[in-house]
XYZ file of C-alpha atoms in Angstrom:
736
model
C -17.803 -76.558 30.522
C -15.467 -75.071 33.259
C -16.329 -75.590 36.839
C -14.827 -73.103 39.567
C -13.042 -74.832 42.445
C -12.230 -73.102 45.681
C -8.758 -74.624 45.982
C -7.511 -72.763 42.876
C -8.781 -69.304 43.810
C -5.733 -68.544 46.170
C -3.064 -69.083 43.458
C -5.139 -67.216 40.650
C -5.575 -64.280 43.384
C -1.631 -64.373 44.152
C -0.700 -64.275 40.503
C -3.226 -61.224 39.631
C -1.890 -59.351 42.711
C 1.677 -59.908 41.490
C 0.609 -58.841 37.925
C -1.186 -55.876 39.293
C 1.858 -54.824 41.700
C 4.507 -55.336 39.134
C 6.235 -52.547 37.285
C 5.750 -52.361 33.475
C 4.629 -55.532 32.171
C 7.152 -55.650 29.474
C 10.705 -54.469 30.258
C 12.287 -52.208 27.879
C 14.359 -53.897 25.243
C 16.644 -51.150 24.436
C 19.772 -52.812 22.762
C 22.988 -52.748 24.625
C 26.015 -54.988 24.429
C 24.439 -57.987 26.312
C 20.874 -57.949 24.683
C 19.540 -57.893 21.075
C 16.488 -55.616 19.975
C 14.560 -52.532 20.308
C 11.174 -51.472 21.577
C 8.887 -50.504 18.745
C 5.592 -48.751 18.351
C 2.130 -49.708 19.361
C -1.238 -50.438 17.641
C -7.123 -47.676 16.055
C -10.127 -44.807 13.317
C -12.405 -42.582 11.897
C -14.064 -41.200 8.901
C -12.422 -39.188 5.909
C -11.856 -35.662 6.648
C -10.875 -33.623 4.080
C -7.885 -31.208 5.157
C -8.648 -27.686 4.680
C -5.908 -24.975 3.851
C -5.806 -21.956 6.207
C -7.617 -18.869 5.189
C -5.401 -16.973 7.177
C -1.933 -16.998 8.874
C -1.906 -19.269 12.099
C -0.610 -18.662 15.554
C 2.702 -19.613 16.569
C 3.574 -22.876 18.457
C 4.657 -21.413 21.844
C 6.887 -22.824 24.813
C 3.564 -24.643 26.618
C 2.995 -26.409 23.277
C 6.325 -27.600 23.016
C 6.368 -28.801 26.789
C 3.294 -30.918 25.948
C 5.416 -32.626 23.369
C 8.104 -33.375 25.778
C 5.729 -34.921 28.241
C 4.583 -37.154 25.434
C 7.987 -37.908 24.548
C 8.947 -39.290 27.971
C 6.637 -42.197 27.160
C 8.689 -45.428 26.418
C 7.851 -46.297 22.917
C 8.665 -44.975 19.449
C 5.361 -43.785 18.884
C 5.319 -40.468 20.902
C 4.831 -37.090 19.130
C 8.331 -36.425 19.520
C 9.530 -39.493 17.963
C 6.804 -39.479 15.273
C 8.042 -35.554 14.514
C 11.533 -36.824 14.415
C 10.798 -40.003 12.103
C 8.596 -37.108 9.905
C 11.494 -35.155 9.731
C 13.707 -37.999 8.630
C 11.185 -38.813 6.038
C 10.636 -35.359 4.660
C 14.399 -35.032 4.236
C 14.391 -38.125 1.933
C 11.447 -37.187 -0.130
C 12.235 -36.567 -3.855
C 9.286 -34.244 -4.074
C 8.445 -32.240 -0.889
C 4.689 -32.055 -0.722
C 2.543 -29.260 1.087
C 1.712 -30.376 4.655
C -1.953 -30.797 3.757
C -1.197 -33.091 1.052
C 0.346 -35.497 3.689
C -2.719 -35.183 5.733
C -4.616 -36.151 2.785
C -2.277 -39.260 2.254
C -2.452 -40.342 6.203
C -6.334 -40.485 5.853
C -6.388 -42.376 2.621
C -3.949 -44.761 3.836
C -5.684 -45.574 7.076
C -8.709 -46.118 5.361
C -7.127 -48.884 3.251
C -5.798 -50.343 6.652
C -1.979 -49.089 5.972
C -1.640 -47.780 9.634
C 2.149 -47.327 9.909
C 2.178 -45.747 6.269
C -0.693 -43.581 7.563
C 1.350 -42.561 10.887
C 4.303 -41.922 8.626
C 2.492 -39.803 6.094
C 0.947 -37.811 9.387
C 4.477 -37.567 10.763
C 5.506 -35.974 8.038
C 2.925 -33.335 8.072
C 3.387 -33.027 12.206
C 7.265 -32.083 11.017
C 6.136 -29.575 8.482
C 3.601 -27.936 10.956
C 6.170 -27.811 13.823
C 9.140 -26.376 11.164
C 6.581 -23.575 9.926
C 4.738 -22.831 13.078
C 1.412 -23.787 11.444
C -1.056 -24.601 14.004
C -3.902 -25.518 11.663
C -1.728 -28.065 9.842
C -0.725 -29.121 13.450
C -4.330 -29.978 14.734
C -4.956 -31.984 11.566
C -1.615 -33.805 11.739
C -2.773 -34.894 15.310
C -6.036 -35.535 13.983
C -4.726 -38.008 11.319
C -2.423 -39.856 13.800
C -5.472 -40.098 16.139
C -7.424 -41.747 13.189
C -4.531 -44.277 12.328
C -3.959 -45.415 16.029
C -7.929 -45.601 16.606
C -8.289 -48.049 13.540
C -5.282 -49.998 14.639
C -6.397 -50.592 18.064
C -4.030 -48.632 20.001
C -6.699 -46.930 22.353
C -4.315 -45.200 24.717
C -2.006 -43.458 21.783
C -5.239 -42.871 19.756
C -6.668 -40.784 22.670
C -3.464 -38.905 23.412
C -3.157 -37.577 19.791
C -7.002 -36.601 20.057
C -6.366 -34.570 22.806
C -3.365 -32.995 21.144
C -5.642 -32.381 18.096
C -8.169 -30.656 20.431
C -5.460 -27.897 21.386
C -4.939 -26.695 17.529
C -8.719 -26.672 16.304
C -7.508 -24.625 13.459
C -9.339 -22.255 10.956
C -12.279 -24.581 10.673
C -12.747 -26.228 13.958
C -15.204 -28.965 12.548
C -12.553 -30.417 10.704
C -10.662 -31.353 13.949
C -12.761 -31.301 16.824
C -15.657 -33.566 15.584
C -13.260 -36.385 14.408
C -11.049 -35.983 17.367
C -14.041 -36.050 19.984
C -15.480 -38.874 18.019
C -12.196 -40.804 18.433
C -12.247 -40.517 22.230
C -15.861 -41.654 22.181
C -14.523 -44.666 19.900
C -11.937 -45.281 22.694
C -14.327 -44.872 25.472
C -16.592 -47.354 23.824
C -14.273 -50.083 23.374
C -13.270 -49.539 27.149
C -16.787 -50.057 27.913
C -17.080 -46.550 29.661
C -20.301 -45.987 28.200
C -21.532 -42.734 29.912
C -18.095 -41.084 28.939
C -18.362 -42.325 25.149
C -21.693 -41.007 25.389
C -20.736 -37.641 26.382
C -17.764 -37.434 24.056
C -20.191 -38.215 20.995
C -22.696 -35.682 22.202
C -19.894 -32.791 22.039
C -18.567 -34.313 18.952
C -22.255 -33.775 17.283
C -22.255 -30.069 18.141
C -18.676 -29.633 16.693
C -18.958 -31.567 13.538
C -19.698 -30.538 9.922
C -23.098 -31.717 8.458
C -21.488 -34.237 6.523
C -19.760 -35.909 9.531
C -22.357 -35.655 12.042
C -24.702 -38.529 11.085
C -21.613 -40.982 11.584
C -21.229 -39.366 15.117
C -24.901 -40.048 15.699
C -24.681 -43.640 14.488
C -21.757 -44.293 16.755
C -24.056 -42.441 19.755
C -26.679 -44.821 18.833
C -24.546 -48.076 19.483
C -23.029 -46.422 22.675
C -26.530 -45.975 23.981
C -27.483 -49.400 22.905
C -24.624 -50.689 24.822
C -25.230 -48.590 27.745
C -28.715 -49.982 28.162
C -30.235 -46.577 27.648
C -32.795 -47.992 24.609
C -35.306 -45.390 24.819
C -32.904 -42.898 23.679
C -31.140 -45.335 21.435
C -34.175 -45.662 19.536
C -34.987 -41.937 19.277
C -31.339 -41.394 17.945
C -31.751 -43.903 15.470
C -35.258 -42.870 14.369
C -33.866 -39.389 13.977
C -30.873 -40.663 11.137
C -31.539 -40.304 7.741
C -30.868 -42.998 5.287
C -27.232 -43.020 4.356
C -26.628 -42.620 0.457
C -23.942 -45.248 0.532
C -25.337 -48.940 0.156
C -22.613 -50.328 2.713
C -23.422 -47.430 5.760
C -27.069 -48.400 5.022
C -26.262 -52.051 5.658
C -24.208 -51.144 8.829
C -27.056 -48.894 10.060
C -29.661 -51.796 9.758
C -27.415 -54.132 11.775
C -27.387 -51.490 14.545
C -31.376 -51.199 14.227
C -31.328 -54.975 14.581
C -28.982 -54.762 17.737
C -31.755 -52.387 19.194
C -34.415 -54.722 18.563
C -32.537 -57.575 20.262
C -31.876 -55.497 23.236
C -35.493 -54.162 23.366
C -36.484 -57.806 23.612
C -38.111 -58.334 20.292
C -36.114 -60.970 18.752
C -38.782 -61.779 16.020
C -38.594 -58.385 14.744
C -35.085 -58.377 14.821
C -35.193 -62.145 13.022
C -37.147 -60.372 10.089
C -34.999 -57.520 9.993
C -31.880 -59.725 9.625
C -33.646 -62.097 7.277
C -34.394 -59.349 4.813
C -30.530 -58.267 5.094
C -29.514 -61.682 4.491
C -31.625 -61.743 1.304
C -30.578 -58.439 -0.128
C -26.991 -57.620 1.261
C -25.108 -54.413 0.296
C -24.067 -54.201 -3.239
C -20.321 -54.408 -3.678
C -19.500 -56.534 -0.622
C -22.581 -58.965 -0.587
C -20.914 -61.965 0.978
C -19.570 -60.168 4.082
C -22.915 -58.236 4.740
C -24.900 -61.687 4.230
C -22.453 -63.141 6.702
C -23.068 -60.788 9.124
C -26.756 -60.750 8.730
C -26.841 -64.328 9.355
C -24.978 -63.931 12.633
C -27.958 -61.605 13.479
C -30.286 -64.509 12.333
C -28.516 -66.691 14.733
C -28.673 -64.394 17.785
C -32.212 -63.616 17.241
C -32.999 -67.414 17.060
C -30.994 -67.951 20.144
C -33.111 -65.381 22.008
C -36.397 -67.384 20.827
C -35.018 -70.575 22.206
C -34.219 -71.886 18.827
C -30.902 -73.339 19.684
C -30.630 -75.872 16.874
C -31.453 -73.385 14.300
C -29.196 -70.727 15.808
C -26.312 -73.117 15.794
C -27.390 -73.910 11.894
C -27.267 -70.299 11.147
C -23.981 -69.659 12.888
C -22.239 -72.217 11.144
C -23.425 -70.973 7.848
C -22.187 -67.443 8.813
C -18.864 -68.947 9.297
C -18.928 -70.739 6.067
C -20.073 -67.503 4.419
C -17.346 -65.435 6.156
C -14.792 -68.001 4.690
C -15.749 -66.869 1.041
C -15.934 -63.258 2.020
C -12.834 -61.039 1.044
C -10.631 -60.097 3.643
C -10.122 -56.377 3.623
C -10.046 -53.375 5.985
C -13.471 -51.802 6.341
C -13.397 -48.290 7.690
C -16.952 -47.988 7.348
C -17.626 -50.305 10.467
C -15.455 -47.806 12.648
C -17.410 -44.711 11.217
C -20.763 -46.185 12.106
C -19.393 -47.053 15.737
C -19.820 -50.752 15.292
C -16.306 -52.169 15.841
C -17.103 -55.239 14.747
C -15.144 -58.326 15.908
C -15.515 -61.088 13.368
C -13.691 -63.605 16.022
C -16.647 -63.121 18.345
C -18.843 -64.985 15.733
C -16.288 -67.926 15.952
C -16.239 -67.699 19.693
C -20.075 -67.736 19.985
C -19.964 -70.872 17.616
C -17.274 -72.678 19.904
C -19.128 -72.023 22.957
C -22.550 -73.201 21.223
C -20.705 -76.556 20.136
C -19.235 -77.234 23.255
C -22.490 -76.681 25.033
C -23.893 -79.348 22.663
C -21.149 -81.702 23.659
C -19.216 -81.354 20.312
C -15.599 -81.059 21.040
C -14.187 -81.776 17.777
C -16.613 -79.422 15.954
C -15.487 -76.756 18.297
C -11.852 -77.482 17.863
C -12.382 -77.110 14.053
C -14.230 -73.789 14.639
C -10.986 -72.685 16.606
C -8.783 -73.626 13.811
C -11.003 -71.984 11.355
C -10.588 -68.605 13.268
C -7.007 -68.844 13.200
C -6.920 -69.225 9.424
C -9.590 -66.247 9.021
C -7.353 -64.280 11.475
C -4.495 -64.472 9.196
C -6.585 -63.429 6.229
C -7.807 -60.616 8.003
C -4.662 -59.465 9.472
C -3.147 -59.241 6.036
C -6.413 -57.906 4.441
C -5.568 -57.750 0.840
C -1.964 -56.246 1.536
C -0.136 -59.374 0.928
C -0.755 -62.526 -0.872
C -0.740 -65.762 1.247
C 1.007 -68.511 -1.052
C -0.590 -72.025 -1.322
C -2.825 -73.114 1.627
C -1.278 -71.207 4.471
C -4.675 -69.552 5.253
C -6.682 -72.616 5.121
C -7.734 -74.884 8.050
C -7.786 -78.679 8.232
C -10.313 -80.603 10.490
C -9.680 -82.797 13.350
C -10.227 -86.082 11.561
C -7.482 -85.148 9.014
C -5.165 -83.908 11.651
C -5.491 -87.043 13.527
C -4.590 -89.214 10.904
C -1.185 -87.245 10.503
C -0.167 -87.627 14.473
C 2.307 -90.232 15.432
C 1.400 -92.302 18.537
C 3.661 -90.293 20.686
C 2.366 -86.997 19.819
C -0.313 -84.782 21.339
C -1.499 -81.403 20.163
C -2.934 -79.155 22.916
C -5.016 -76.174 21.264
C -6.161 -73.229 23.666
C -8.771 -70.664 22.853
C -9.047 -67.559 25.118
C -12.885 -66.753 25.442
C -13.632 -63.407 27.098
C -15.098 -65.402 30.253
C -12.977 -68.464 30.206
C -10.257 -70.678 28.579
C -11.061 -73.737 26.847
C -8.481 -76.408 25.353
C -8.807 -79.495 23.361
C -6.233 -82.451 23.363
C -6.069 -83.954 20.085
C -4.180 -87.374 19.486
C -4.683 -90.315 17.415
C -7.287 -91.652 19.682
C -9.328 -88.675 19.086
C -10.318 -85.201 20.676
C -11.226 -84.215 24.007
C -11.934 -81.106 25.536
C -9.802 -80.192 28.816
C -11.694 -79.323 31.908
C -10.266 -76.617 33.780
C -11.327 -76.443 37.458
C -11.101 -72.802 37.415
C -12.867 -70.120 34.837
C -9.887 -68.222 33.483
C -11.182 -65.035 31.724
C -9.036 -63.883 28.593
C -8.229 -60.463 30.556
C -6.973 -62.087 33.489
C -4.971 -64.746 31.482
C -3.382 -61.381 29.868
C -2.307 -60.419 33.492
C -1.055 -63.839 34.443
C 1.139 -63.888 31.191
C 2.213 -60.255 31.725
C 3.297 -61.009 35.572
C 5.259 -64.201 34.527
C 7.230 -62.513 31.731
C 7.878 -59.480 33.986
C 8.900 -61.944 36.701
C 11.102 -63.876 33.993
C 12.919 -60.734 32.436
C 13.797 -59.426 36.018
C 15.203 -62.482 37.214
C 12.899 -62.690 39.925
C 14.253 -65.606 42.191
C 10.585 -66.838 42.702
C 9.899 -67.389 38.952
C 10.023 -71.326 39.685
C 7.377 -71.071 42.163
C 5.139 -68.934 39.959
C 5.806 -71.374 36.801
C 4.428 -74.070 39.330
C 1.117 -72.257 40.112
C 0.512 -71.507 36.367
C 1.529 -74.992 35.333
C -1.035 -76.255 37.672
C -3.760 -73.811 36.086
C -2.931 -74.431 32.480
C -1.096 -77.761 32.137
C -2.292 -80.141 34.934
C -5.993 -80.100 33.515
C -4.560 -81.383 30.276
C -3.449 -85.224 31.427
C -0.468 -85.644 29.245
C 1.796 -88.117 29.985
C 5.661 -87.388 30.406
C 7.533 -88.133 27.421
C 4.886 -87.615 24.726
C 5.840 -84.959 21.974
C 3.415 -81.975 22.762
C 2.593 -79.554 20.086
C 0.988 -76.349 21.510
C -1.101 -74.168 19.931
C -1.681 -70.906 21.846
C -4.502 -68.237 21.558
C -4.534 -64.470 22.548
C -2.296 -63.641 25.498
C -1.027 -67.172 25.602
C 1.157 -66.547 22.538
C 3.322 -64.539 24.728
C 3.668 -67.283 27.547
C 6.931 -69.175 27.618
C 5.123 -72.903 28.060
C 8.651 -74.604 28.326
C 9.082 -72.747 31.691
C 5.921 -73.754 33.323
C 6.258 -76.616 35.852
C 4.366 -79.711 36.362
C 5.334 -82.369 39.205
C 8.329 -80.507 40.202
C 10.055 -80.239 36.477
C 10.026 -77.707 33.973
C 7.705 -78.857 30.818
C 10.780 -78.829 29.066
C 12.405 -81.451 31.041
C 9.335 -83.513 30.852
C 8.071 -83.284 27.283
C 9.507 -82.374 24.154
C 7.469 -79.372 22.982
C 7.279 -77.210 20.067
C 4.460 -74.105 19.422
C 2.362 -73.613 16.334
C 0.198 -70.702 15.580
C -2.159 -73.155 13.667
C -1.616 -77.009 13.909
C -3.011 -77.097 10.143
C 0.024 -74.824 9.265
C 2.396 -76.979 11.220
C 0.943 -80.116 10.205
C 1.410 -79.034 6.307
C 4.753 -78.096 6.814
C 5.996 -81.503 8.882
C 4.477 -83.403 5.826
C 6.185 -81.190 3.368
C 9.785 -81.040 4.824
C 10.740 -84.065 7.095
C 14.557 -83.615 6.398
C 16.968 -80.963 5.004
C 20.329 -80.957 3.734
C 23.182 -79.443 6.248
C 23.589 -76.329 4.509
C 23.960 -73.136 6.487
C 23.385 -69.552 5.533
C 23.886 -67.144 8.296
C 23.762 -63.468 8.702
C 25.785 -62.220 11.855
C 26.203 -58.613 13.600
C 24.857 -56.352 10.984
C 26.263 -52.728 10.629
C 23.730 -50.272 11.496
C 23.787 -46.623 12.849
C 24.967 -46.437 16.474
C 22.003 -44.047 16.995
C 19.649 -47.085 16.449
C 21.603 -50.018 18.280
C 24.591 -51.108 19.639
C 26.678 -53.576 17.800
C 26.401 -57.380 18.742
C 29.931 -58.743 18.803
C 28.588 -62.092 20.824
C 26.531 -62.499 17.437
C 29.335 -62.705 15.496
C 30.777 -65.319 17.684
C 27.871 -66.993 17.539
C 27.596 -67.455 13.770
C 31.232 -68.442 13.540
C 30.561 -71.270 16.267
C 27.597 -72.339 14.360
C 29.560 -72.610 11.138
C 32.117 -74.970 12.413
C 29.387 -77.420 12.741
C 28.413 -77.019 8.900
C 31.491 -76.986 6.385
C 30.707 -75.084 3.566
C 28.355 -72.407 5.322
C 27.751 -69.289 3.657
C 28.195 -65.938 6.377
C 27.526 -62.645 6.101
C 28.936 -60.249 8.777
C 28.725 -56.512 9.499
C 27.804 -54.648 6.180
C 27.368 -57.426 4.167
C 24.814 -58.661 6.580
C 22.158 -56.839 4.520
C 18.873 -57.027 3.182
C 20.066 -57.209 -0.681
C 22.213 -60.317 0.306
C 19.142 -61.825 2.192
C 16.828 -61.492 -0.498
C 19.221 -63.252 -2.960
C 20.556 -66.006 -0.666
C 17.706 -66.832 1.961
C 15.329 -68.333 -0.755
C 17.848 -71.118 -2.053
C 18.898 -71.934 1.375
C 17.885 -74.645 3.658
C 19.156 -73.572 7.105
C 19.017 -69.800 7.651
C 20.378 -68.095 10.917
C 19.905 -64.326 11.434
C 21.765 -62.915 14.642
C 20.738 -59.302 14.810
C 18.595 -56.817 16.568
C 14.740 -56.878 15.859
C 11.920 -54.377 16.292
C 8.047 -55.646 16.637
C 5.734 -52.819 15.278
C 2.485 -53.363 17.139
C 0.480 -50.568 15.289
C 1.191 -52.725 12.160
C 2.876 -55.873 12.710
C 3.566 -56.275 8.884
C 6.224 -53.423 9.348
C 8.131 -55.485 12.256
C 11.759 -55.415 11.269
C 14.786 -57.472 11.639
C 17.545 -54.635 11.484
C 19.870 -55.621 8.655
C 22.663 -53.705 7.804
C 22.186 -50.098 6.473
C 23.030 -49.992 2.591
C 24.144 -46.715 0.796
C 24.162 -44.933 4.368
C 20.501 -45.602 4.548
C 18.622 -48.096 6.786
C 17.217 -50.895 4.728
C 15.609 -53.224 7.152
C 14.055 -56.727 6.542
C 10.031 -56.094 7.391
C 7.622 -58.719 8.007
C 5.878 -57.441 4.507
C 8.931 -58.100 2.734
C 9.344 -61.623 4.084
C 5.617 -62.472 3.282
C 6.143 -61.504 -0.407
C 9.173 -64.100 -0.546
C 9.429 -67.698 -1.476
C 11.082 -69.338 1.501
C 9.265 -72.897 0.516
C 13.085 -74.136 0.279
C 14.071 -72.927 3.740
C 13.662 -75.780 6.368
C 14.682 -73.934 9.459
C 15.072 -70.194 9.843
C 16.469 -69.106 13.358
C 15.902 -65.246 14.219
C 18.598 -64.946 17.239
C 17.201 -61.796 18.050
C 15.206 -59.683 20.698
C 11.515 -60.223 20.960
C 11.592 -61.415 17.323
C 8.317 -63.914 17.909
C 6.240 -60.842 19.055
C 3.612 -59.081 17.128
C 0.029 -57.798 17.641
C -2.326 -60.280 19.179
C -5.914 -59.420 18.949
C -8.957 -61.108 20.634
C -9.122 -63.265 17.749
C -5.716 -64.495 17.984
C -3.191 -63.411 15.180
C 0.623 -63.153 15.873
C 1.387 -61.398 12.583
C 4.930 -60.121 13.567
C 7.774 -62.280 12.106
C 6.290 -65.756 13.053
C 3.337 -66.116 10.736
C 5.307 -64.008 8.042
C 7.889 -66.456 7.762
C 5.788 -69.356 8.009
C 3.272 -68.241 5.559
C 6.139 -67.323 3.093
C 6.876 -71.207 3.432
C 9.479 -71.339 6.072
C 9.227 -75.034 7.721
C 10.574 -74.499 10.980
C 11.224 -71.035 12.943
C 13.076 -70.126 15.919
C 11.953 -66.855 17.350
C 12.315 -65.005 20.980
C 9.934 -63.769 23.481
C 12.039 -61.398 25.265
C 15.417 -59.584 25.252
C 17.917 -62.441 24.860
C 21.301 -62.880 26.460
C 24.310 -63.049 24.417
C 26.151 -65.651 25.920
C 23.356 -67.952 26.847
C 21.861 -67.438 23.335
C 25.334 -68.383 22.054
C 25.333 -71.630 24.154
C 21.680 -72.474 23.263
C 22.194 -71.992 19.467
C 25.390 -73.921 19.523
C 23.981 -76.548 21.035
C 21.001 -76.835 19.039
C 22.919 -77.000 15.816
C 25.409 -79.408 17.090
C 22.592 -81.739 17.682
C 20.823 -80.969 14.341
C 24.254 -81.672 12.556
C 24.180 -85.192 14.120
C 20.689 -85.839 12.741
C 18.709 -85.193 16.198
C 14.940 -84.525 15.363
C 14.616 -80.636 16.022
C 12.149 -80.802 18.804
C 14.996 -82.911 20.732
C 17.419 -80.720 19.761
C 15.669 -77.813 21.246
C 14.850 -79.542 24.367
C 18.813 -80.578 24.617
C 19.712 -76.730 23.954
C 17.381 -75.392 26.660
C 18.610 -77.921 29.170
C 22.059 -77.069 28.262
C 21.671 -73.733 29.361
C 19.652 -74.493 32.238
C 22.397 -76.860 33.618
C 24.775 -73.956 34.014
C 24.054 -72.245 37.539
C 25.125 -68.913 36.302
C 22.248 -69.727 33.689
C 19.839 -71.715 35.276
C 17.188 -68.961 35.503
C 14.435 -69.497 32.847
C 15.181 -65.815 31.557
C 18.369 -67.407 29.947
C 17.043 -70.632 28.468
C 13.345 -70.042 27.926
C 13.088 -67.271 25.377
C 13.138 -69.045 22.335
C 10.072 -70.996 20.859
C 10.315 -73.795 18.494
C 7.473 -72.994 15.774
C 6.248 -74.986 12.953
C 7.447 -78.296 11.985
C 8.486 -80.112 15.095
C 9.578 -83.149 12.975
C 12.465 -81.722 11.278
C 15.604 -83.528 10.808
C 19.065 -82.221 9.008
C 20.995 -84.892 7.106
C 24.541 -84.613 5.894
């Protein structure tokens, strides 16, 4: 268990102050001649609302309305109202059959219900374009409503609220079609922000402005907010006033809410009876999923009754049951205001087994949570190959480790950080002298990244302090080969740039990163060596309106090819998706030097900007990658800006390019954490590949490459040498 030590309070306070005082946590990655990449969209939802065609001519859109759009357009990302309207215009013009604007609204709602958030936003953006072009304010309100729904479902709370607020300006012919859903979105946002009084007020107003069909969903959300706020008498009255939903799944969700209320009222025995009845008769059509949630409720009830052993058994059974449940997006949870976080179940189990002094069991549950997070992230929209979604237990992993190898697995909890050190000798939990809540860790990581990206001369000192917080308690000897398994915000932390004993970690230990040690260990076993066959793509030709050329990327690829005679190279217009799809599955070493964009609304739409084809964008998206067979690829380097980033939810899943390439079978991946310098990247990559060509183990080759950049006084700052992570198979060697 974590203990607080006063000596660490000051460093943490300093770092938190730095994080709060710094400018935007992530510097813009607008492409220019010296950096690669571009910022992309953010990432939440709502009940189905059928669009209603206007019964009368709508009012015209005035200058004030366009000024509101312009104000939103000044926000620095691609999901502003203006940028979405522009995207909608481009998409609409490419439509072979152009639909009525309301048909696009219907598409947007249907896609959001399936968890296709980016496609939902695209459909709504086409409706937005039609509305703006025609001056149809009724359609405009519905387009904004549907954008609010998509962003709400996806967890992008700020953007969801902004579009809901815009929707309220255009209530249309039937205001219940816009105002009720929009105010419910705002209530949902406030609930997840834990601003319960505001959430309750928004739900109350939504109830007065909703259709009869939609109002019960608002009332269910209100009841949940009242429970969370502690207003239990009113929550009871609200729940008792709700009619039984006709749909079985919504009835099950409502029963879960009743169980939550009983626990909040201090009636665990009654809650236990209710949850046991739910477990015995789960909702038709998705029985396994609802039985798992009932078992979670049983565990909570038993814990409240002081039956810890029984609670642990029920929780373990719940996790086993979730493992069998289908991974799919379930909009009913959002409709009923539950916002269920499956990963919270794993967190409770980790805490419980930690309390019982069972570190190996807690570690196993952490690994299983990562596997489940991947399944939920793709949610039936992509097929995972082989065992990429399965977890191995600590005993299996220990047997696979060499004597000089150590795995460090972190798990961020709401109130503290836990970590396990796994070696052939066993599993031990690290004891941190300071509780490190997840939100504080997020601010620390943002602050350090900000200091690095802005070339702050004090970055080394900050790295010392974070190293003392996160690395020193692990007790890992210099020279050990370390595989770090981050969690939550720690995925964005460049561990190689943390410091211990006056050294950067990369100087002290060869390191690599793994989103799951189970995945990395299987890849290491499957691909110990690879032939020296290089396929490379450099400086793809894309529209100058999207990004600038990358002449340094072309030089980089030419320099790498000198190390690998017979390399296959594609430049400019030939560096396109068609050639990648044809050549990459047969290649052993693949190098891509291009711009990249992370899509945080829907990480499966993160993209590498390969060359335009036939005058149109044809980018390589993560969803394309996950459907490929890249099991032959021993290493793939994404020499691009922020290629390693993707959405990280509480339960931990970086589903941008990292998991997509690994899930497609790629053994080892190189990906970046921030905008990279062309010159420094060229030096790093050429050093890395020169080592690989000599048969140096990839973990050592990466260490040599980063230290080579560090050795130049002009590029000694971690900004230049620390952005790239080595991910996956840390043992790879390349043979001639």
